[in-house]
mmCIF file of C-alpha atoms in Angstrom:
data_model
loop_
_atom_site.group_PDB
_atom_site.id
_atom_site.type_symbol
_atom_site.label_atom_id
_atom_site.label_comp_id
_atom_site.label_asym_id
_atom_site.label_seq_id
_atom_site.Cartn_x
_atom_site.Cartn_y
_atom_site.Cartn_z
ATOM 1 C CA MET A 1 58.739 3.553 47.160
ATOM 2 C CA SER A 2 56.545 7.227 47.558
ATOM 3 C CA ARG A 3 52.979 7.178 46.990
ATOM 4 C CA ARG A 4 52.354 9.260 43.587
ATOM 5 C CA PHE A 5 49.287 11.869 43.541
ATOM 6 C CA SER A 6 47.310 13.493 40.891
ATOM 7 C CA LEU A 7 45.325 16.602 40.471
ATOM 8 C CA ALA A 8 41.841 15.418 39.223
ATOM 9 C CA HIS A 9 40.275 18.236 37.177
ATOM 10 C CA LEU A 10 37.035 18.466 38.498
ATOM 11 C CA THR A 11 38.947 19.518 41.954
ATOM 12 C CA ALA A 12 39.444 23.037 40.392
ATOM 13 C CA LEU A 13 37.557 22.617 36.995
ATOM 14 C CA ASN A 14 37.239 26.295 36.203
ATOM 15 C CA LEU A 15 41.413 26.447 36.113
ATOM 16 C CA ASN A 16 42.377 25.640 32.373
ATOM 17 C CA PRO A 17 45.085 22.998 31.796
ATOM 18 C CA PRO A 18 47.924 24.976 31.906
ATOM 19 C CA ASP A 19 47.035 26.476 34.962
ATOM 20 C CA LEU A 20 45.908 23.321 36.420
ATOM 21 C CA VAL A 21 49.004 22.061 35.826
ATOM 22 C CA ASP A 22 51.125 25.071 37.053
ATOM 23 C CA THR A 23 48.852 24.816 40.617
ATOM 24 C CA ALA A 24 49.525 20.975 40.714
ATOM 25 C CA ALA A 25 53.143 22.234 40.547
ATOM 26 C CA GLN A 26 52.836 24.578 43.106
ATOM 27 C CA ALA A 27 50.954 22.170 45.559
ATOM 28 C CA GLY A 28 53.516 19.112 45.152
ATOM 29 C CA TYR A 29 51.210 16.709 43.286
ATOM 30 C CA GLN A 30 53.404 14.656 40.325
ATOM 31 C CA ALA A 31 50.403 14.597 37.941
ATOM 32 C CA VAL A 32 46.990 15.949 36.502
ATOM 33 C CA GLY A 33 43.833 14.589 34.992
ATOM 34 C CA LEU A 34 42.528 16.755 32.272
ATOM 35 C CA ARG A 35 38.714 17.177 31.610
ATOM 36 C CA LEU A 36 38.690 17.431 27.531
ATOM 37 C CA LEU A 37 34.995 16.058 26.872
ATOM 38 C CA PRO A 38 31.919 17.386 29.370
ATOM 39 C CA PHE A 39 30.207 14.908 31.643
ATOM 40 C CA THR A 40 26.642 17.070 30.714
ATOM 41 C CA PHE A 41 25.589 18.357 27.689
ATOM 42 C CA GLY A 42 26.997 21.943 27.708
ATOM 43 C CA GLY A 43 29.191 21.060 31.136
ATOM 44 C CA VAL A 44 32.866 22.960 31.480
ATOM 45 C CA ALA A 45 35.238 20.974 29.273
ATOM 46 C CA TYR A 46 39.134 21.725 27.471
ATOM 47 C CA ARG A 47 39.078 20.294 23.910
ATOM 48 C CA LEU A 48 42.434 20.226 23.488
ATOM 49 C CA MET A 49 41.485 18.177 20.168
ATOM 50 C CA ASP A 50 40.650 21.746 19.086
ATOM 51 C CA ASP A 51 42.618 24.146 20.414
ATOM 52 C CA PRO A 52 46.432 23.315 19.353
ATOM 53 C CA LEU A 53 47.547 26.979 21.089
ATOM 54 C CA LEU A 54 46.162 25.431 24.386
ATOM 55 C CA LEU A 55 47.807 22.613 23.916
ATOM 56 C CA ASP A 56 51.354 23.734 23.263
ATOM 57 C CA GLU A 57 50.745 25.984 26.067
ATOM 58 C CA THR A 58 49.822 22.760 28.197
ATOM 59 C CA LEU A 59 53.045 20.701 26.888
ATOM 60 C CA ALA A 60 54.979 23.415 27.754
ATOM 61 C CA ARG A 61 54.254 24.012 31.320
ATOM 62 C CA MET A 62 54.174 20.108 31.796
ATOM 63 C CA ARG A 63 57.951 20.481 30.115
ATOM 64 C CA ASP A 64 58.667 22.996 32.736
ATOM 65 C CA THR A 65 56.875 21.678 35.717
ATOM 66 C CA GLY A 66 57.781 18.244 35.419
ATOM 67 C CA VAL A 67 54.006 17.604 36.008
ATOM 68 C CA GLN A 68 52.341 14.416 33.803
ATOM 69 C CA VAL A 69 48.855 13.888 32.406
ATOM 70 C CA GLN A 70 47.810 10.812 34.186
ATOM 71 C CA ASP A 71 44.094 10.555 32.785
ATOM 72 C CA ILE A 72 41.708 11.926 30.511
ATOM 73 C CA GLU A 73 37.813 12.370 30.663
ATOM 74 C CA ILE A 74 35.208 11.815 30.576
ATOM 75 C CA LEU A 75 34.346 9.176 27.434
ATOM 76 C CA ARG A 76 30.426 8.172 27.939
ATOM 77 C CA LEU A 77 29.214 4.808 26.817
ATOM 78 C CA ASN A 78 25.667 5.431 25.845
ATOM 79 C CA GLU A 79 22.979 3.879 23.439
ATOM 80 C CA THR A 80 24.683 5.768 20.378
ATOM 81 C CA PHE A 81 28.650 5.096 21.274
ATOM 82 C CA GLN A 82 30.908 5.183 18.280
ATOM 83 C CA VAL A 83 34.434 4.760 18.893
ATOM 84 C CA SER A 84 35.478 6.662 15.511
ATOM 85 C CA PRO A 85 34.937 10.668 16.696
ATOM 86 C CA TYR A 86 37.324 10.116 19.374
ATOM 87 C CA GLN A 87 40.446 9.344 17.458
ATOM 88 C CA SER A 88 41.635 12.300 18.061
ATOM 89 C CA PHE A 89 40.444 12.146 21.698
ATOM 90 C CA PHE A 90 43.162 9.412 21.940
ATOM 91 C CA GLU A 91 45.621 11.131 19.919
ATOM 92 C CA ILE A 92 45.919 13.910 21.864
ATOM 93 C CA GLY A 93 45.807 11.692 25.128
ATOM 94 C CA GLN A 94 49.307 10.260 23.454
ATOM 95 C CA ARG A 95 50.793 13.531 22.981
ATOM 96 C CA LEU A 96 49.899 14.534 26.903
ATOM 97 C CA GLY A 97 51.445 11.172 28.110
ATOM 98 C CA ALA A 98 48.393 10.047 29.412
ATOM 99 C CA LYS A 99 47.692 6.932 30.816
ATOM 100 C CA ASN A 100 44.032 6.116 31.253
ATOM 101 C CA ILE A 101 40.678 7.384 30.309
ATOM 102 C CA LEU A 102 38.054 7.791 32.215
ATOM 103 C CA VAL A 103 34.950 6.086 31.280
ATOM 104 C CA ALA A 104 31.018 6.144 32.633
ATOM 105 C CA GLY A 105 29.031 3.324 31.732
ATOM 106 C CA GLU A 106 25.119 4.994 30.919
ATOM 107 C CA ASP A 107 24.236 2.511 27.884
ATOM 108 C CA ARG A 108 21.233 0.189 29.822
ATOM 109 C CA ASP A 109 21.377 -2.414 27.052
ATOM 110 C CA PRO A 110 24.090 -5.126 28.531
ATOM 111 C CA ASN A 111 25.445 -6.608 25.521
ATOM 112 C CA ARG A 112 25.236 -3.110 23.407
ATOM 113 C CA LEU A 113 27.443 -1.630 26.610
ATOM 114 C CA ILE A 114 29.694 -4.560 26.470
ATOM 115 C CA ASP A 115 30.488 -4.606 22.683
ATOM 116 C CA SER A 116 30.879 -1.069 23.145
ATOM 117 C CA PHE A 117 33.510 -1.286 25.857
ATOM 118 C CA ALA A 118 35.368 -3.782 24.173
ATOM 119 C CA ARG A 119 35.830 -1.456 20.657
ATOM 120 C CA LEU A 120 36.754 1.389 23.248
ATOM 121 C CA CYS A 121 39.454 -1.005 24.643
ATOM 122 C CA GLU A 122 40.381 -2.309 21.338
ATOM 123 C CA ALA A 123 40.713 1.128 20.036
ATOM 124 C CA CYS A 124 42.663 3.614 22.352
ATOM 125 C CA LYS A 125 45.000 0.458 23.168
ATOM 126 C CA PRO A 126 47.636 1.255 20.528
ATOM 127 C CA TYR A 127 48.118 4.773 22.091
ATOM 128 C CA GLY A 128 49.097 3.308 25.633
ATOM 129 C CA LEU A 129 45.516 3.701 26.851
ATOM 130 C CA THR A 130 43.442 1.801 29.540
ATOM 131 C CA ALA A 131 39.819 2.310 29.759
ATOM 132 C CA ASP A 132 38.828 2.648 32.902
ATOM 133 C CA ILE A 133 35.025 2.146 34.362
ATOM 134 C CA GLU A 134 33.983 4.555 36.869
ATOM 135 C CA PHE A 135 31.010 3.213 38.468
ATOM 136 C CA MET A 136 28.315 5.825 39.713
ATOM 137 C CA PRO A 137 24.701 4.750 41.489
ATOM 138 C CA TRP A 138 22.497 6.715 38.887
ATOM 139 C CA LEU A 139 24.325 5.136 35.702
ATOM 140 C CA ALA A 140 23.572 1.861 33.830
ATOM 141 C CA VAL A 141 27.082 0.531 35.576
ATOM 142 C CA ASN A 142 26.121 1.591 39.198
ATOM 143 C CA ASN A 143 28.371 -0.826 41.477
ATOM 144 C CA LEU A 144 31.765 -2.480 41.864
ATOM 145 C CA PRO A 145 30.241 -6.288 40.681
ATOM 146 C CA THR A 146 28.433 -4.850 37.603
ATOM 147 C CA ALA A 147 31.655 -2.617 36.684
ATOM 148 C CA ARG A 148 33.735 -6.275 37.297
ATOM 149 C CA ALA A 149 31.696 -8.332 35.114
ATOM 150 C CA LEU A 150 31.122 -5.710 32.120
ATOM 151 C CA ILE A 151 35.324 -5.940 32.385
ATOM 152 C CA GLU A 152 35.330 -9.210 32.606
ATOM 153 C CA ALA A 153 32.637 -9.713 29.576
ATOM 154 C CA ALA A 154 34.259 -7.350 27.515
ATOM 155 C CA GLY A 155 37.837 -9.429 27.924
ATOM 156 C CA GLN A 156 40.197 -6.452 26.863
ATOM 157 C CA ASP A 157 43.539 -6.604 29.317
ATOM 158 C CA ASN A 158 43.423 -3.100 29.342
ATOM 159 C CA GLY A 159 40.234 -2.460 30.568
ATOM 160 C CA GLY A 160 39.595 -1.325 34.114
ATOM 161 C CA VAL A 161 37.767 0.101 37.279
ATOM 162 C CA LEU A 162 37.957 3.211 38.951
ATOM 163 C CA ILE A 163 37.204 3.200 42.147
ATOM 164 C CA ASP A 164 36.067 6.857 43.549
ATOM 165 C CA PRO A 165 35.478 5.891 47.537
ATOM 166 C CA LEU A 166 32.006 8.162 47.634
ATOM 167 C CA HIS A 167 30.204 6.420 44.626
ATOM 168 C CA PHE A 168 31.821 2.951 46.245
ATOM 169 C CA THR A 169 30.072 3.697 49.307
ATOM 170 C CA ARG A 170 26.855 4.977 47.824
ATOM 171 C CA SER A 171 26.373 2.293 45.516
ATOM 172 C CA GLY A 172 26.405 -0.587 48.128
ATOM 173 C CA SER A 173 29.506 -2.283 47.030
ATOM 174 C CA THR A 174 31.538 -4.064 49.710
ATOM 175 C CA LEU A 175 34.978 -4.308 51.086
ATOM 176 C CA ASP A 176 35.062 -8.115 50.574
ATOM 177 C CA GLN A 177 34.491 -7.363 47.037
ATOM 178 C CA LEU A 178 36.813 -4.785 46.684
ATOM 179 C CA ALA A 179 39.003 -7.080 48.532
ATOM 180 C CA ASP A 180 38.439 -9.921 45.652
ATOM 181 C CA LEU A 181 39.161 -7.797 42.614
ATOM 182 C CA PRO A 182 42.116 -9.005 40.482
ATOM 183 C CA ASP A 183 44.611 -6.255 41.125
ATOM 184 C CA SER A 184 45.007 -5.876 37.158
ATOM 185 C CA MET A 185 41.932 -4.425 36.826
ATOM 186 C CA VAL A 186 42.821 -1.390 38.922
ATOM 187 C CA HIS A 187 45.221 0.791 37.183
ATOM 188 C CA TYR A 188 44.559 4.114 39.286
ATOM 189 C CA ALA A 189 41.944 5.099 41.977
ATOM 190 C CA GLN A 190 40.345 8.313 43.247
ATOM 191 C CA ILE A 191 40.629 9.837 46.909
ATOM 192 C CA CYS A 192 37.972 12.131 48.900
ATOM 193 C CA ASP A 193 35.661 11.794 51.926
ATOM 194 C CA ALA A 194 32.352 12.667 52.482
ATOM 195 C CA PRO A 195 29.507 13.109 55.551
ATOM 196 C CA GLU A 196 28.014 10.239 57.471
ATOM 197 C CA ASN A 197 24.509 10.687 56.101
ATOM 198 C CA LEU A 198 24.586 10.462 52.202
ATOM 199 C CA PRO A 199 21.721 11.884 50.487
ATOM 200 C CA THR A 200 19.250 9.236 49.083
ATOM 201 C CA ASP A 201 18.152 11.547 46.154
ATOM 202 C CA THR A 202 20.114 11.541 43.006
ATOM 203 C CA ALA A 203 20.250 15.611 42.430
ATOM 204 C CA ALA A 204 21.310 15.838 45.984
ATOM 205 C CA LEU A 205 24.036 13.328 45.541
ATOM 206 C CA LEU A 206 25.049 14.698 42.395
ATOM 207 C CA GLN A 207 25.301 18.021 44.170
ATOM 208 C CA LEU A 208 27.526 16.503 47.126
ATOM 209 C CA SER A 209 29.720 14.874 44.309
ATOM 210 C CA ARG A 210 30.734 18.098 42.017
ATOM 211 C CA SER A 211 30.739 20.941 44.511
ATOM 212 C CA ALA A 212 30.769 19.713 48.347
ATOM 213 C CA ARG A 213 33.400 16.847 48.821
ATOM 214 C CA LEU A 214 35.561 17.077 52.282
ATOM 215 C CA ALA A 215 39.167 16.457 52.539
ATOM 216 C CA PRO A 216 40.317 12.647 53.288
ATOM 217 C CA GLY A 217 39.815 12.558 57.371
ATOM 218 C CA GLU A 218 37.045 14.957 57.073
ATOM 219 C CA GLY A 219 34.227 12.674 56.705
ATOM 220 C CA ALA A 220 32.951 9.095 57.659
ATOM 221 C CA ILE A 221 34.012 7.127 54.713
ATOM 222 C CA PRO A 222 36.596 4.248 55.487
ATOM 223 C CA LEU A 223 39.401 5.129 53.119
ATOM 224 C CA GLN A 224 42.044 3.335 55.042
ATOM 225 C CA ALA A 225 39.976 -0.337 54.498
ATOM 226 C CA MET A 226 39.507 0.577 51.178
ATOM 227 C CA PHE A 227 42.870 1.284 50.216
ATOM 228 C CA GLN A 228 44.586 -1.371 52.244
ATOM 229 C CA ARG A 229 42.332 -3.744 49.931
ATOM 230 C CA LEU A 230 44.012 -1.941 46.592
ATOM 231 C CA PRO A 231 47.199 -2.265 45.236
ATOM 232 C CA GLN A 232 49.840 -0.222 47.411
ATOM 233 C CA ASP A 233 51.518 1.033 43.849
ATOM 234 C CA ILE A 234 48.581 2.892 42.432
ATOM 235 C CA LEU A 235 48.580 6.632 41.391
ATOM 236 C CA ILE A 236 46.205 8.332 43.626
ATOM 237 C CA SER A 237 43.563 10.874 41.854
ATOM 238 C CA VAL A 238 42.679 13.169 44.523
ATOM 239 C CA GLU A 239 39.125 14.324 43.526
ATOM 240 C CA ILE A 240 37.748 16.511 45.654
ATOM 241 C CA PRO A 241 35.772 19.720 44.779
ATOM 242 C CA ASN A 242 34.321 22.027 46.906
ATOM 243 C CA GLU A 243 33.248 25.297 45.763
ATOM 244 C CA GLN A 244 32.955 26.984 49.453
ATOM 245 C CA GLN A 245 36.345 25.851 50.585
ATOM 246 C CA SER A 246 38.188 26.526 47.214
ATOM 247 C CA HIS A 247 36.757 30.034 46.934
ATOM 248 C CA GLU A 248 38.047 30.694 50.583
ATOM 249 C CA ARG A 249 41.674 29.102 50.994
ATOM 250 C CA GLY A 250 42.155 29.590 47.089
ATOM 251 C CA HIS A 251 43.345 27.112 44.606
ATOM 252 C CA VAL A 252 46.801 26.012 45.427
ATOM 253 C CA ALA A 253 45.841 26.289 49.492
ATOM 254 C CA TRP A 254 42.928 23.913 49.285
ATOM 255 C CA VAL A 255 44.670 21.584 46.669
ATOM 256 C CA ARG A 256 47.113 21.494 48.896
ATOM 257 C CA HIS A 257 45.402 20.675 51.677
ATOM 258 C CA CYS A 258 43.779 18.061 50.175
ATOM 259 C CA LEU A 259 47.033 16.571 48.981
ATOM 260 C CA GLU A 260 48.333 16.739 52.797
ATOM 261 C CA ALA A 261 45.060 15.330 53.805
ATOM 262 C CA SER A 262 45.169 12.203 51.633
ATOM 263 C CA ARG A 263 49.166 11.302 52.528
ATOM 264 C CA GLN A 264 47.779 11.703 56.377
ATOM 265 C CA VAL A 265 45.197 9.377 55.904
ATOM 266 C CA LEU A 266 47.455 6.989 53.489
ATOM 267 C CA GLY A 267 50.817 7.571 54.672
ATOM 268 C CA PRO A 268 53.229 8.856 52.162
ATOM 269 C CA GLU A 269 55.191 5.525 51.890
ATOM 270 C CA ASN A 270 53.649 2.334 50.001
ATOM 271 C CA ASP A 271 54.532 -1.007 52.214
#
Protein backbone atom coordinates (compact mmCIF):
# COMPACT_ATOMS: atom_id res chain seq x y z
CA MET A 1 0.00 0.00 0.00
CA SER A 2 1.49 3.34 -1.05
CA ARG A 3 1.98 6.05 1.50
CA ARG A 4 -0.34 9.01 1.14
CA PHE A 5 0.88 12.57 1.58
CA SER A 6 -1.00 15.81 2.18
CA LEU A 7 0.36 19.32 1.62
CA ALA A 8 -0.20 21.30 4.83
CA HIS A 9 -1.38 24.85 4.22
CA LEU A 10 1.36 26.34 6.39
CA THR A 11 3.93 25.11 3.86
CA ALA A 12 2.51 27.58 1.32
CA LEU A 13 0.16 29.75 3.34
CA ASN A 14 0.08 32.62 0.85
CA LEU A 15 -1.70 30.37 -1.66
CA ASN A 16 -5.48 30.43 -1.49
CA PRO A 17 -7.23 27.03 -1.34
CA PRO A 18 -7.79 26.57 -5.11
CA ASP A 19 -4.17 27.44 -5.88
CA LEU A 20 -2.96 25.19 -3.05
CA VAL A 21 -4.92 22.30 -4.55
CA ASP A 22 -3.35 22.94 -7.97
CA THR A 23 0.13 23.20 -6.48
CA ALA A 24 -0.34 19.97 -4.56
CA ALA A 25 -1.51 18.20 -7.72
CA GLN A 26 1.46 19.44 -9.74
CA ALA A 27 3.89 18.30 -7.05
CA GLY A 28 2.38 14.83 -6.62
CA TYR A 29 0.40 15.05 -3.37
CA GLN A 30 -2.87 13.20 -2.82
CA ALA A 31 -4.40 15.73 -0.42
CA VAL A 32 -4.11 19.15 1.19
CA GLY A 33 -4.85 20.70 4.56
CA LEU A 34 -6.71 24.00 4.57
CA ARG A 35 -6.38 26.81 7.09
CA LEU A 36 -9.91 28.15 7.47
CA LEU A 37 -9.32 29.82 10.85
CA PRO A 38 -6.24 31.83 11.90
CA PHE A 39 -3.77 30.64 14.49
CA THR A 40 -3.14 34.16 15.78
CA PHE A 41 -5.32 37.25 15.80
CA GLY A 42 -5.17 38.77 12.34
CA GLY A 43 -3.25 35.79 10.97
CA VAL A 44 -3.70 34.40 7.48
CA ALA A 45 -6.74 32.18 6.96
CA TYR A 46 -9.18 31.48 4.13
CA ARG A 47 -12.70 31.47 5.56
CA LEU A 48 -14.49 29.32 3.02
CA MET A 49 -17.46 29.44 5.41
CA ASP A 50 -17.97 33.08 4.37
CA ASP A 51 -16.86 32.96 0.72
CA PRO A 52 -19.09 30.72 -1.41
CA LEU A 53 -17.31 31.64 -4.65
CA LEU A 54 -13.93 30.62 -3.27
CA LEU A 55 -15.49 27.44 -1.87
CA ASP A 56 -16.98 26.57 -5.27
CA GLU A 57 -13.64 27.18 -6.97
CA THR A 58 -11.86 25.00 -4.41
CA LEU A 59 -14.34 22.16 -4.95
CA ALA A 60 -13.95 22.52 -8.72
CA ARG A 61 -10.16 22.28 -8.51
CA MET A 62 -10.49 19.23 -6.29
CA ARG A 63 -12.72 17.56 -8.87
CA ASP A 64 -10.36 18.47 -11.70
CA THR A 65 -7.20 17.26 -9.98
CA GLY A 66 -8.41 14.45 -7.74
CA VAL A 67 -6.69 16.09 -4.77
CA GLN A 68 -8.67 15.66 -1.53
CA VAL A 69 -8.87 17.71 1.65
CA GLN A 70 -7.51 15.81 4.63
CA ASP A 71 -7.69 18.29 7.48
CA ILE A 72 -9.02 21.73 8.29
CA GLU A 73 -7.48 24.09 10.82
CA ILE A 74 -7.06 25.59 13.28
CA LEU A 75 -9.49 25.38 16.16
CA ARG A 76 -8.26 26.87 19.43
CA LEU A 77 -9.55 25.52 22.73
CA ASN A 78 -9.11 28.58 24.94
CA GLU A 79 -10.89 29.74 28.09
CA THR A 80 -13.79 31.26 26.10
CA PHE A 81 -14.37 28.30 23.77
CA GLN A 82 -17.94 27.50 22.79
CA VAL A 83 -18.98 24.96 20.16
CA SER A 84 -21.83 26.87 18.51
CA PRO A 85 -19.73 29.43 16.56
CA TYR A 86 -18.02 26.57 14.69
CA GLN A 87 -21.11 25.00 13.16
CA SER A 88 -20.40 26.39 9.69
CA PHE A 89 -16.76 25.31 10.05
CA PHE A 90 -17.91 21.71 10.56
CA GLU A 91 -20.38 21.97 7.68
CA ILE A 92 -17.77 23.25 5.24
CA GLY A 93 -15.38 20.57 6.42
CA GLN A 94 -17.97 17.97 5.51
CA ARG A 95 -18.56 19.55 2.08
CA LEU A 96 -14.82 19.46 1.45
CA GLY A 97 -14.66 15.82 2.50
CA ALA A 98 -12.21 16.60 5.29
CA LYS A 99 -11.40 13.90 7.84
CA ASN A 100 -9.61 15.76 10.64
CA ILE A 101 -9.65 19.04 12.56
CA LEU A 102 -6.32 20.36 13.82
CA VAL A 103 -6.83 21.56 17.40
CA ALA A 104 -4.66 23.62 19.75
CA GLY A 105 -5.17 23.19 23.49
CA GLU A 106 -4.70 26.62 25.09
CA ASP A 107 -6.94 26.64 28.17
CA ARG A 108 -4.86 26.19 31.34
CA ASP A 109 -7.87 25.13 33.38
CA PRO A 110 -7.61 21.33 32.94
CA ASN A 111 -11.19 20.48 33.80
CA ARG A 112 -12.62 23.12 31.49
CA LEU A 113 -10.24 22.01 28.73
CA ILE A 114 -11.41 18.40 29.06
CA ASP A 115 -15.03 19.51 28.88
CA SER A 116 -14.37 21.72 25.85
CA PHE A 117 -12.54 18.96 24.00
CA ALA A 118 -15.27 16.43 24.74
CA ARG A 119 -17.95 18.82 23.49
CA LEU A 120 -15.92 19.55 20.35
CA CYS A 121 -15.56 15.85 19.61
CA GLU A 122 -19.29 15.28 20.10
CA ALA A 123 -20.17 18.24 17.86
CA CYS A 124 -17.88 17.39 14.93
CA LYS A 125 -18.44 13.61 14.89
CA PRO A 126 -21.74 13.77 12.91
CA TYR A 127 -19.77 15.54 10.15
CA GLY A 128 -17.28 12.70 9.85
CA LEU A 129 -14.52 14.68 11.54
CA THR A 130 -11.98 13.78 14.17
CA ALA A 131 -10.53 16.36 16.58
CA ASP A 132 -6.75 16.06 16.77
CA ILE A 133 -4.74 17.89 19.42
CA GLU A 134 -1.38 19.17 18.19
CA PHE A 135 0.67 19.68 21.34
CA MET A 136 3.03 22.67 21.27
CA PRO A 137 5.60 23.51 23.96
CA TRP A 138 4.24 27.01 24.65
CA LEU A 139 0.58 25.98 25.06
CA ALA A 140 -1.32 24.32 27.90
CA VAL A 141 -1.21 21.02 26.00
CA ASN A 142 2.55 21.09 25.65
CA ASN A 143 3.71 17.49 25.27
CA LEU A 144 2.58 14.00 24.31
CA PRO A 145 1.62 12.75 27.81
CA THR A 146 -0.57 15.82 28.38
CA ALA A 147 -2.27 15.36 25.00
CA ARG A 148 -2.89 11.66 25.68
CA ALA A 149 -4.29 12.37 29.13
CA LEU A 150 -6.69 14.92 27.65
CA ILE A 151 -7.96 12.47 25.05
CA GLU A 152 -8.42 9.72 27.62
CA ALA A 153 -10.21 12.03 30.04
CA ALA A 154 -12.58 13.32 27.34
CA GLY A 155 -13.50 9.75 26.43
CA GLN A 156 -14.47 10.40 22.80
CA ASP A 157 -13.55 7.87 20.12
CA ASN A 158 -12.92 10.57 17.48
CA GLY A 159 -10.40 12.38 19.66
CA GLY A 160 -6.78 12.08 18.59
CA VAL A 161 -3.28 13.44 18.94
CA LEU A 162 -1.38 15.01 16.04
CA ILE A 163 2.38 14.51 16.11
CA ASP A 164 4.49 17.38 14.74
CA PRO A 165 8.15 16.23 14.80
CA LEU A 166 9.42 19.71 15.65
CA HIS A 167 7.09 20.12 18.62
CA PHE A 168 7.63 16.49 19.65
CA THR A 169 11.39 17.04 19.84
CA ARG A 170 11.21 20.41 21.59
CA SER A 171 8.57 19.26 24.11
CA GLY A 172 10.67 16.60 25.82
CA SER A 173 8.34 13.83 24.69
CA THR A 174 10.05 10.47 24.18
CA LEU A 175 10.09 7.66 21.65
CA ASP A 176 8.91 5.25 24.34
CA GLN A 177 5.86 7.45 24.97
CA LEU A 178 5.22 7.48 21.23
CA ALA A 179 5.51 3.70 20.96
CA ASP A 180 3.04 3.31 23.84
CA LEU A 181 0.43 5.53 22.19
CA PRO A 182 -2.61 3.51 21.04
CA ASP A 183 -2.97 3.40 17.27
CA SER A 184 -6.59 4.49 17.66
CA MET A 185 -5.41 7.90 18.89
CA VAL A 186 -3.36 8.64 15.76
CA HIS A 187 -5.40 9.62 12.72
CA TYR A 188 -2.62 11.34 10.77
CA ALA A 189 0.83 12.82 11.44
CA GLN A 190 2.98 15.69 10.24
CA ILE A 191 6.53 15.54 8.94
CA CYS A 192 9.33 18.12 8.91
CA ASP A 193 12.93 18.45 10.02
CA ALA A 194 14.88 21.03 12.01
CA PRO A 195 18.45 21.84 13.08
CA GLU A 196 20.06 19.94 15.93
CA ASN A 197 20.26 22.92 18.26
CA LEU A 198 16.65 24.03 18.61
CA PRO A 199 15.83 27.43 20.14
CA THR A 200 15.12 27.47 23.84
CA ASP A 201 12.96 30.61 23.88
CA THR A 202 9.41 30.69 22.57
CA ALA A 203 9.83 33.60 20.13
CA ALA A 204 12.70 31.94 18.31
CA LEU A 205 10.93 28.58 18.27
CA LEU A 206 7.83 30.21 16.78
CA GLN A 207 9.93 31.85 14.08
CA LEU A 208 11.53 28.53 13.19
CA SER A 209 8.20 26.73 13.29
CA ARG A 210 6.43 29.18 10.99
CA SER A 211 9.09 30.08 8.43
CA ALA A 212 12.36 28.12 8.66
CA ARG A 213 11.73 24.39 8.90
CA LEU A 214 13.89 21.95 6.97
CA ALA A 215 12.97 19.18 4.56
CA PRO A 216 13.22 15.64 6.00
CA GLY A 217 16.78 14.38 6.13
CA GLU A 218 18.26 17.88 6.17
CA GLY A 219 18.14 18.28 9.96
CA ALA A 220 18.60 16.26 13.12
CA ILE A 221 15.11 15.03 14.08
CA PRO A 222 15.04 11.18 14.28
CA LEU A 223 12.21 10.87 11.79
CA GLN A 224 12.68 7.21 10.93
CA ALA A 225 12.62 6.23 14.58
CA MET A 226 9.51 8.32 15.17
CA PHE A 227 7.54 7.00 12.23
CA GLN A 228 8.48 3.40 13.01
CA ARG A 229 6.46 3.89 16.19
CA LEU A 230 3.38 5.25 14.44
CA PRO A 231 0.70 3.35 12.51
CA GLN A 232 2.08 2.58 9.06
CA ASP A 233 -1.12 3.32 7.14
CA ILE A 234 -1.72 6.91 8.29
CA LEU A 235 -1.66 9.86 5.94
CA ILE A 236 1.38 12.12 6.35
CA SER A 237 0.91 15.88 6.33
CA VAL A 238 3.98 17.67 4.96
CA GLU A 239 4.25 20.85 7.02
CA ILE A 240 7.54 22.53 6.11
CA PRO A 241 7.23 26.31 5.83
CA ASN A 242 10.53 27.86 4.74
CA GLU A 243 10.24 31.37 3.36
CA GLN A 244 13.74 31.47 1.86
CA GLN A 245 13.52 28.11 0.10
CA SER A 246 10.00 28.73 -1.16
CA HIS A 247 11.03 32.12 -2.56
CA GLU A 248 14.21 30.84 -4.19
CA ARG A 249 12.78 27.64 -5.65
CA GLY A 250 9.17 28.65 -6.23
CA HIS A 251 6.18 27.06 -4.57
CA VAL A 252 5.83 23.99 -6.78
CA ALA A 253 9.54 23.14 -6.72
CA TRP A 254 9.77 23.59 -2.95
CA VAL A 255 6.75 21.48 -2.05
CA ARG A 256 7.86 18.82 -4.56
CA HIS A 257 11.29 18.76 -2.90
CA CYS A 258 9.63 18.36 0.51
CA LEU A 259 7.54 15.45 -0.78
CA GLU A 260 10.52 13.72 -2.40
CA ALA A 261 12.58 14.18 0.78
CA SER A 262 9.75 12.74 2.88
CA ARG A 263 9.50 9.69 0.66
CA GLN A 264 13.26 9.18 0.74
CA VAL A 265 13.39 9.29 4.54
CA LEU A 266 10.30 7.17 5.16
CA GLY A 267 10.21 4.97 2.10
CA PRO A 268 7.35 5.12 -0.44
CA GLU A 269 5.67 1.90 0.60
CA ASN A 270 4.21 0.65 3.86
CA ASP A 271 5.43 -2.68 5.18
